[in-house]
CSV table of C-alpha atoms in Angstrom, one decimal:
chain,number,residue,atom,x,y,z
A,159,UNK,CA,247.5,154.1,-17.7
A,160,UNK,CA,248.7,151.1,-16.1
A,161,UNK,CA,248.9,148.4,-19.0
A,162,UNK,CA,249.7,145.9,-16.7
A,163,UNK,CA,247.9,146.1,-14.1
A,164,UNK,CA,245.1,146.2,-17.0
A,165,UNK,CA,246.4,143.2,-18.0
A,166,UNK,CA,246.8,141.3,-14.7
A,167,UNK,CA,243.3,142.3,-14.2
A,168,UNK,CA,241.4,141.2,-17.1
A,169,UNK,CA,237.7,140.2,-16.3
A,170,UNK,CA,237.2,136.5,-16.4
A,171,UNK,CA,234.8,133.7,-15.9
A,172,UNK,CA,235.6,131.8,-12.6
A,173,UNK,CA,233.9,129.3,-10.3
A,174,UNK,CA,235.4,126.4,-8.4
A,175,UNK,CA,239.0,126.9,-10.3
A,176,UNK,CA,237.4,126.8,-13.6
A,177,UNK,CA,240.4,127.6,-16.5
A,178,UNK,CA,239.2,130.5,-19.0
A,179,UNK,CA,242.4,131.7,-20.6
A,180,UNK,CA,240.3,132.6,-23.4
A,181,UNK,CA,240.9,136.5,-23.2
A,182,UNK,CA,244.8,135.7,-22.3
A,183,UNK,CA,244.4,133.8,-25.6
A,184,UNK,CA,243.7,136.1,-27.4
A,185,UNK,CA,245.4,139.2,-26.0
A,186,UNK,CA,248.8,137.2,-26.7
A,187,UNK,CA,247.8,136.7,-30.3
A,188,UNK,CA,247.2,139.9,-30.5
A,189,UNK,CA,250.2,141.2,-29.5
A,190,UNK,CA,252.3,138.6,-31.6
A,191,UNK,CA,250.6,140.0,-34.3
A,192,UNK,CA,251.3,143.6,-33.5
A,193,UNK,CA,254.6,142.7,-33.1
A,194,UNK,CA,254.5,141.9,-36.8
A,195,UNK,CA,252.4,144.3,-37.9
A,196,UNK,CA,251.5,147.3,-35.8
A,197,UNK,CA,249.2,148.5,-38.3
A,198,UNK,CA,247.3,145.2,-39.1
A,199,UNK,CA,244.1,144.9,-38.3
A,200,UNK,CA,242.4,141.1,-37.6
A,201,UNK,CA,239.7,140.0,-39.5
A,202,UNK,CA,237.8,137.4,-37.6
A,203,UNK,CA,237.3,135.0,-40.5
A,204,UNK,CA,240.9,135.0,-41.2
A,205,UNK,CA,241.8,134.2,-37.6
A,206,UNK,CA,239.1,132.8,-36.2
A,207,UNK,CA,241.3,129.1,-36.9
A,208,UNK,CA,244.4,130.3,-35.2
A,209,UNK,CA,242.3,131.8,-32.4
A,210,UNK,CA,240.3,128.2,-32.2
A,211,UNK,CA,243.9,125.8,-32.3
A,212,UNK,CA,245.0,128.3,-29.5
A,213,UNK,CA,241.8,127.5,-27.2
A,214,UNK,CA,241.9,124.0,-28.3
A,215,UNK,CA,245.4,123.1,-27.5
A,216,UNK,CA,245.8,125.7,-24.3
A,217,UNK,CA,242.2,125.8,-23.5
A,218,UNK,CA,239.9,123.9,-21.1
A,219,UNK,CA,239.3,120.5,-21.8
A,220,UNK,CA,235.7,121.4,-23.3
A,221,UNK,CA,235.5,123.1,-26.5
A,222,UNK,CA,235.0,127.3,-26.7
A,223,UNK,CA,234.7,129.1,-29.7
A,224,UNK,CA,237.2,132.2,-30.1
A,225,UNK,CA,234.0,134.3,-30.7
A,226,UNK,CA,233.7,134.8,-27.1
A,227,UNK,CA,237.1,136.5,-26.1
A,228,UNK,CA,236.8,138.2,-29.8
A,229,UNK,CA,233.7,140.1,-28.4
A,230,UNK,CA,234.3,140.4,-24.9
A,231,UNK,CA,237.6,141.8,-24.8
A,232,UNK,CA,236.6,144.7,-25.6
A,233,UNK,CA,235.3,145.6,-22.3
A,234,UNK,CA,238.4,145.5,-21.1
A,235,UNK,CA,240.0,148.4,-22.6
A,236,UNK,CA,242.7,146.7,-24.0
A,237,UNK,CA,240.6,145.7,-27.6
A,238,UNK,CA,238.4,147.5,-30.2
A,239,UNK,CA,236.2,145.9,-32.7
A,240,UNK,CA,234.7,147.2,-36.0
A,241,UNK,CA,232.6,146.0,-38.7
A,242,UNK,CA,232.2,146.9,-42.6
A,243,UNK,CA,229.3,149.4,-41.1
A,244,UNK,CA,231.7,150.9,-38.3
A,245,UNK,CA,232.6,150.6,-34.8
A,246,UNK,CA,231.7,148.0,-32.6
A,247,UNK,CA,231.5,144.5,-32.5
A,248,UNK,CA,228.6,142.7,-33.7
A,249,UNK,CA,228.3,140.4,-30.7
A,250,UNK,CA,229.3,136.9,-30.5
A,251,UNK,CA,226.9,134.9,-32.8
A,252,UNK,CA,229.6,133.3,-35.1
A,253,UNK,CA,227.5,134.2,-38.3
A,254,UNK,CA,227.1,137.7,-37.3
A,255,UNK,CA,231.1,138.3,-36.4
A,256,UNK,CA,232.0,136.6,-40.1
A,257,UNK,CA,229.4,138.6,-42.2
A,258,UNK,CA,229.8,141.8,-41.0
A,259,UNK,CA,233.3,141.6,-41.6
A,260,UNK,CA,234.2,141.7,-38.2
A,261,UNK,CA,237.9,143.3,-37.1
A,262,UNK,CA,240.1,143.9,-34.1
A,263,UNK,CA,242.7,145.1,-33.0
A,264,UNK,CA,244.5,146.3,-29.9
A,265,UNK,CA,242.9,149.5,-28.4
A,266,UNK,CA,244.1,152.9,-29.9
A,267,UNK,CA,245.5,154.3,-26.5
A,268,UNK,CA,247.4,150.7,-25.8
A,269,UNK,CA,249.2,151.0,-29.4
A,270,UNK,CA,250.5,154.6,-29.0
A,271,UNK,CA,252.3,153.3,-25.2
A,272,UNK,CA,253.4,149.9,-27.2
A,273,UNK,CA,255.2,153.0,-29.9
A,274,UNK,CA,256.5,154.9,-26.9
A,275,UNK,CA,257.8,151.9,-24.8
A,276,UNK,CA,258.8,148.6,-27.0
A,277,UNK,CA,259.4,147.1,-23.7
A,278,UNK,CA,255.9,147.3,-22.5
A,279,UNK,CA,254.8,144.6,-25.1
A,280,UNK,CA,257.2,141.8,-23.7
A,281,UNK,CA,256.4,143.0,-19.8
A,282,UNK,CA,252.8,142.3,-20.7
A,283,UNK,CA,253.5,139.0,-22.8
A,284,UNK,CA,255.3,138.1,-19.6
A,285,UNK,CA,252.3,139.0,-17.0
A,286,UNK,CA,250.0,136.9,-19.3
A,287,UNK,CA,252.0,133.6,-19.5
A,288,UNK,CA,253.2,133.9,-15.5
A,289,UNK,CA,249.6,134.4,-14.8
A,290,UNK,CA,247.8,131.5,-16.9
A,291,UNK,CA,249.4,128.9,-18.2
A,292,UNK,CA,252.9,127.0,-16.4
A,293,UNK,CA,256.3,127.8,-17.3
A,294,UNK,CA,256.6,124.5,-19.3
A,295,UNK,CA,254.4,125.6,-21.9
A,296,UNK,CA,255.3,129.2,-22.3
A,297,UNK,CA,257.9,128.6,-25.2
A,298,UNK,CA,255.6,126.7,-27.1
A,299,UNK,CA,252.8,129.1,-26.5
A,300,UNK,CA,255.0,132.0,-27.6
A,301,UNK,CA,255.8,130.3,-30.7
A,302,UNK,CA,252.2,129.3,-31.9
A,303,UNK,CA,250.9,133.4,-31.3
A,304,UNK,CA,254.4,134.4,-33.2
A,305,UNK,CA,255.6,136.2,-30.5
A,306,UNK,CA,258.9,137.2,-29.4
A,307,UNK,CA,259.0,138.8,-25.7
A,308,UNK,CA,262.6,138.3,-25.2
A,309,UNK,CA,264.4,141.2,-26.8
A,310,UNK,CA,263.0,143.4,-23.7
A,311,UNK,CA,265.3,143.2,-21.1
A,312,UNK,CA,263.1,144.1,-18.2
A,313,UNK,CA,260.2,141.7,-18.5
A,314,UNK,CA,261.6,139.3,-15.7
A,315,UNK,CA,261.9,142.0,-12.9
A,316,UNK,CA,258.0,142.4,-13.7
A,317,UNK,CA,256.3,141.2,-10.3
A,318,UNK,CA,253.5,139.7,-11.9
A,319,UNK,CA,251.6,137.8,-9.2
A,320,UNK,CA,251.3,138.6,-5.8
A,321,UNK,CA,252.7,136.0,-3.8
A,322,UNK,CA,256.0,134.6,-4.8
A,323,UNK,CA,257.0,130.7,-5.3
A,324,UNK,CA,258.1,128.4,-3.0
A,325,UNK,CA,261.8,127.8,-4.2
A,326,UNK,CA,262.1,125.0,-1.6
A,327,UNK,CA,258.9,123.0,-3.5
A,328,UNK,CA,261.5,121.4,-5.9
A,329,UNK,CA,263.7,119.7,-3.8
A,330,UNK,CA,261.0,118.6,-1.8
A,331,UNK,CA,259.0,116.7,-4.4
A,332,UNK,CA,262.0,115.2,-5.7
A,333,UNK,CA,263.6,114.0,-2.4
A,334,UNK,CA,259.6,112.5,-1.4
A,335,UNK,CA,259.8,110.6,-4.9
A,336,UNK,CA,263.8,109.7,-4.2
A,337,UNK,CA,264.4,111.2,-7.8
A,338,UNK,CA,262.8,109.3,-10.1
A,339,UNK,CA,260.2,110.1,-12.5
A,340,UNK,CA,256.4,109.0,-10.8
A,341,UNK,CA,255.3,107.9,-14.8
A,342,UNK,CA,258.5,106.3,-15.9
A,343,UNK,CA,261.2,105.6,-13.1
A,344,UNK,CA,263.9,107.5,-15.0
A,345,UNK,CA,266.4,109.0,-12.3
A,346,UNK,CA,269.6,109.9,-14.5
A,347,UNK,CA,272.3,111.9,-13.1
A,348,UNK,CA,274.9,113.6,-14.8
A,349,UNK,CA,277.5,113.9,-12.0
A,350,UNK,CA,276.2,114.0,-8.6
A,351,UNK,CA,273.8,116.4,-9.9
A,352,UNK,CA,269.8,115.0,-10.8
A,353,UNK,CA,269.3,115.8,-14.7
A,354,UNK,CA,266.0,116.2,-16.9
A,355,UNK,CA,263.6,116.0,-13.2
A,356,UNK,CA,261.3,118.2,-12.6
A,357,UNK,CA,258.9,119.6,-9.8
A,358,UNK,CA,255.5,119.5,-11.6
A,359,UNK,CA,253.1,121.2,-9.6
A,360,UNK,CA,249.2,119.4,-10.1
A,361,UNK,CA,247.2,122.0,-9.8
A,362,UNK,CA,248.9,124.8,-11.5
A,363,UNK,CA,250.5,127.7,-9.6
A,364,UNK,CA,249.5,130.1,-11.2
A,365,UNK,CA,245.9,129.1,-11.1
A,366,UNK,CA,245.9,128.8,-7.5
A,367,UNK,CA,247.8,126.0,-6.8
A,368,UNK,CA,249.9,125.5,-4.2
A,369,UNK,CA,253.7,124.6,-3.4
A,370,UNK,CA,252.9,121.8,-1.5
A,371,UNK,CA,254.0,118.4,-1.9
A,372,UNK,CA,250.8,116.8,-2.3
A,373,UNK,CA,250.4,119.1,-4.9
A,374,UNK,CA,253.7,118.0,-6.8
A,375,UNK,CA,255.0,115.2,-8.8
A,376,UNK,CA,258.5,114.2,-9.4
A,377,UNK,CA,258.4,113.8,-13.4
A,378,UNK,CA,261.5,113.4,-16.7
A,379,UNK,CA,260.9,116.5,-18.8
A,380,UNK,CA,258.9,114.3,-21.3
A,381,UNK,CA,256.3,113.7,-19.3
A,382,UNK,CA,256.1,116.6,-17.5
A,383,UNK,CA,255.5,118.5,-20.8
A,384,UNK,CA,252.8,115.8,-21.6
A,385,UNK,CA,251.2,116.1,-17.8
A,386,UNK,CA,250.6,120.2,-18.4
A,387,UNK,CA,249.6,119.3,-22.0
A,388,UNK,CA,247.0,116.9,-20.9
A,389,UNK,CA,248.2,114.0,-22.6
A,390,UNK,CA,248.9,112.4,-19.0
A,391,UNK,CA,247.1,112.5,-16.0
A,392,UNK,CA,246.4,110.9,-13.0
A,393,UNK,CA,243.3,109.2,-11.8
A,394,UNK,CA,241.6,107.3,-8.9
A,395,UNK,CA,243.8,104.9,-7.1
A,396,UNK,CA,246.6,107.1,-8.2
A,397,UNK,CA,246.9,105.7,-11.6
A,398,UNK,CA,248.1,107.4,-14.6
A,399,UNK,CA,245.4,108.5,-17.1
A,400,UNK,CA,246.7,108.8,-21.2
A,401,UNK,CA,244.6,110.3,-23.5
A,402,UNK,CA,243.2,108.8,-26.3
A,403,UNK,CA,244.2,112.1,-27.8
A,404,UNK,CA,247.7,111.3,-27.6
A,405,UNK,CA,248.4,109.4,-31.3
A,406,UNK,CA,251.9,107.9,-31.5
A,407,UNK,CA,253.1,105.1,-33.7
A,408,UNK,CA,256.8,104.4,-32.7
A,409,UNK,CA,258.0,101.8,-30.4
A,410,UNK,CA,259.3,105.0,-27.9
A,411,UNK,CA,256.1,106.3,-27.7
A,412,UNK,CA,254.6,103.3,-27.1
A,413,UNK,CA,256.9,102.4,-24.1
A,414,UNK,CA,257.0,106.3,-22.9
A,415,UNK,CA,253.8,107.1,-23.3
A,416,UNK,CA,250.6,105.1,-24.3
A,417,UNK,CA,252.0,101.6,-22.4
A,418,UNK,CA,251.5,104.0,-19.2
A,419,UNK,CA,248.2,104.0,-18.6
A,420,UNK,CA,246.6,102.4,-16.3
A,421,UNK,CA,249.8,101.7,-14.1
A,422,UNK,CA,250.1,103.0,-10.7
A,423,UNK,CA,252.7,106.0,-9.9
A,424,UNK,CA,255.9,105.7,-8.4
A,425,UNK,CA,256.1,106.7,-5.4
A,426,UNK,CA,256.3,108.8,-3.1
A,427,UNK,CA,257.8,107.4,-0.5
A,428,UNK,CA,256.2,106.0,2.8
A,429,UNK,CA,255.4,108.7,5.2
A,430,UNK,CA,255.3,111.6,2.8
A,431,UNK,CA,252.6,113.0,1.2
A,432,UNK,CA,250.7,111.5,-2.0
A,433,UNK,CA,248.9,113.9,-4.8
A,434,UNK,CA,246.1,115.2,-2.8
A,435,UNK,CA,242.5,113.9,-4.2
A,436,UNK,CA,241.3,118.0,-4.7
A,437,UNK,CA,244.4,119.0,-6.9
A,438,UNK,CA,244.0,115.7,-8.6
A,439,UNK,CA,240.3,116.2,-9.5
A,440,UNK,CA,241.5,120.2,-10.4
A,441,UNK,CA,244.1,118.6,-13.3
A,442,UNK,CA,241.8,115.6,-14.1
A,443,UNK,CA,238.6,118.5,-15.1
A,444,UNK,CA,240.8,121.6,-16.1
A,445,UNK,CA,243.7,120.1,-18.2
A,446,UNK,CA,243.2,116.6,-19.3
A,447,UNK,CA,242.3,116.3,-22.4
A,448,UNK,CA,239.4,113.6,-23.8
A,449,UNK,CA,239.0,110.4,-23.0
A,450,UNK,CA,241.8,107.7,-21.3
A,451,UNK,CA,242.8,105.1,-22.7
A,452,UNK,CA,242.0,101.8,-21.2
A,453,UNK,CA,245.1,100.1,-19.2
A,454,UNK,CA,248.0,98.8,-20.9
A,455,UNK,CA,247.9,95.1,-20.9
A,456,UNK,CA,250.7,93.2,-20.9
């Protein structure tokens, strides 16, 4: 059996670029927790709030209930549900999964190759995060499913997707916005050498997107983390979006963050390239979060 191929392949919802990491979701969890307990089994109504603060803060914008993935994982082969009556999962009707005492776990023949190869749990930990979600969030996302791939020291030579990034994408984002953040303006050096800039791609890469420059933004690390988060975005005209998610009380994030919106970006300059209106809509409907604030005044 080829457990990652299984897992690069997992069935999925998709139209237009929709997001539905809801499986993804769940598989990581899953293997966090096997890497805590490989004999543990998951009780629905004792995760079922982890599993929903997973889809609400690396989810779609719209809100999903963790009954889905819970269910339909299964069909993958990577998943098995029981009930108090036996096996199989009761469906996905919240009330049912709850009262029936509702339980999963990884599939039997996936935790007797996870016993024979400890690496194979990081290698698919790996193919999951490349695949789904942008490598500004992976650390984070690793630490909220308790997971630690790390300790396998073959899961980067995994070729997980099957193109391969464009490594010139960086330098060419950050020489079309001269090296400054497009939110902020920061454009500190240490040396001669640009420090704390990134190459943010819009429309995520590994949902598609592509290494393009109208599909980049020079940002700082801060807001680069915020931008994948859906704290930030940008909207028509090419203005920056804040969501009225984003709740911060000090006079930094005030200046760094919530006095940001409604301001046009910076840059990039004449003759290259600004975000492309498709990539923008993409980011604004698949990661943005809520409602924007209304521009800063003042």
């Amino acid at each position: 059996m080829d457990w990652l191929e299984r897992t690069r392949t997992l069935r999925q919802w998709a139209r237009n670029g929709t997001r539905a990491p809801h499986k993804p979701l769940l598989l990581l969890y899953a293997l966090g927790r096997y890497q805590e307990d490989a004999d543990g089994e998951l009780r629905y109504s004792a995760v079922e709030d982890d599993l929903q603060r997973l889809l609400t803060e690396y989810g779609p914008p719209h809100r999903t209930s963790p009954a889905y993935p819970f269910h339909h994982l299964v069909s993958d082969g990577v998943w098995e549900v029981r009930t108090d009556r036996g096996p199989g999962s009761p469906g996905t009707v919240l009330r049912d999964l709850r009262q029936s005492g509702a339980a999963g776990r990884l599939a039997p023949d996936l935790r007797a190759a996870l016993d024979r190869d400890p690496g194979l749990l990081g290698r698919m930990a790996r193919v999951l995060l490349d695949q789904h979600f942008p490598p500004s969030l992976h650390g984070e996302l690793c630490e909220a499913v308790g997971l630690d791939p790390e300790p396998v020291g073959t899961e980067r030579r995994v070729s997980v997707a099957r193109r391969q990034r464009d490594r010139r994408m960086r330098e060419s984002v950050l020489t079309a916005y001269e090296y400054r953040c497009a939110f902020c303006g920061y454009d500190g050096r240490f040396g001669t050498a640009p420090v704390g800039l990134e190459a943010a791609h819009v429309r995520w890469w590994a949902l598609g997107g592509p290494d393009d420059v109208d599909n980049g933004l020079c940002l700082c690390a801060l807001h680069h983390k915020l931008f994948d988060k859906g704290a930030l975005g940008v909207g028509d005209g090419l203005r920056i979006l804040v969501s009225q998610r984003f709740v911060g009380h000090s006079a930094a994030a005030r200046d760094q963050v919530t006095a940001l919106a409604g301001r046009p970006l910076l840059g990039p300059r004449p003759g290259t390239s600004p975000v492309a209106d498709i990539h923008r809509d993409w980011h604004t409907s698949q990661v943005f979060q809520g409602a924007p604030r209304p521009a800063a005044v003042g």
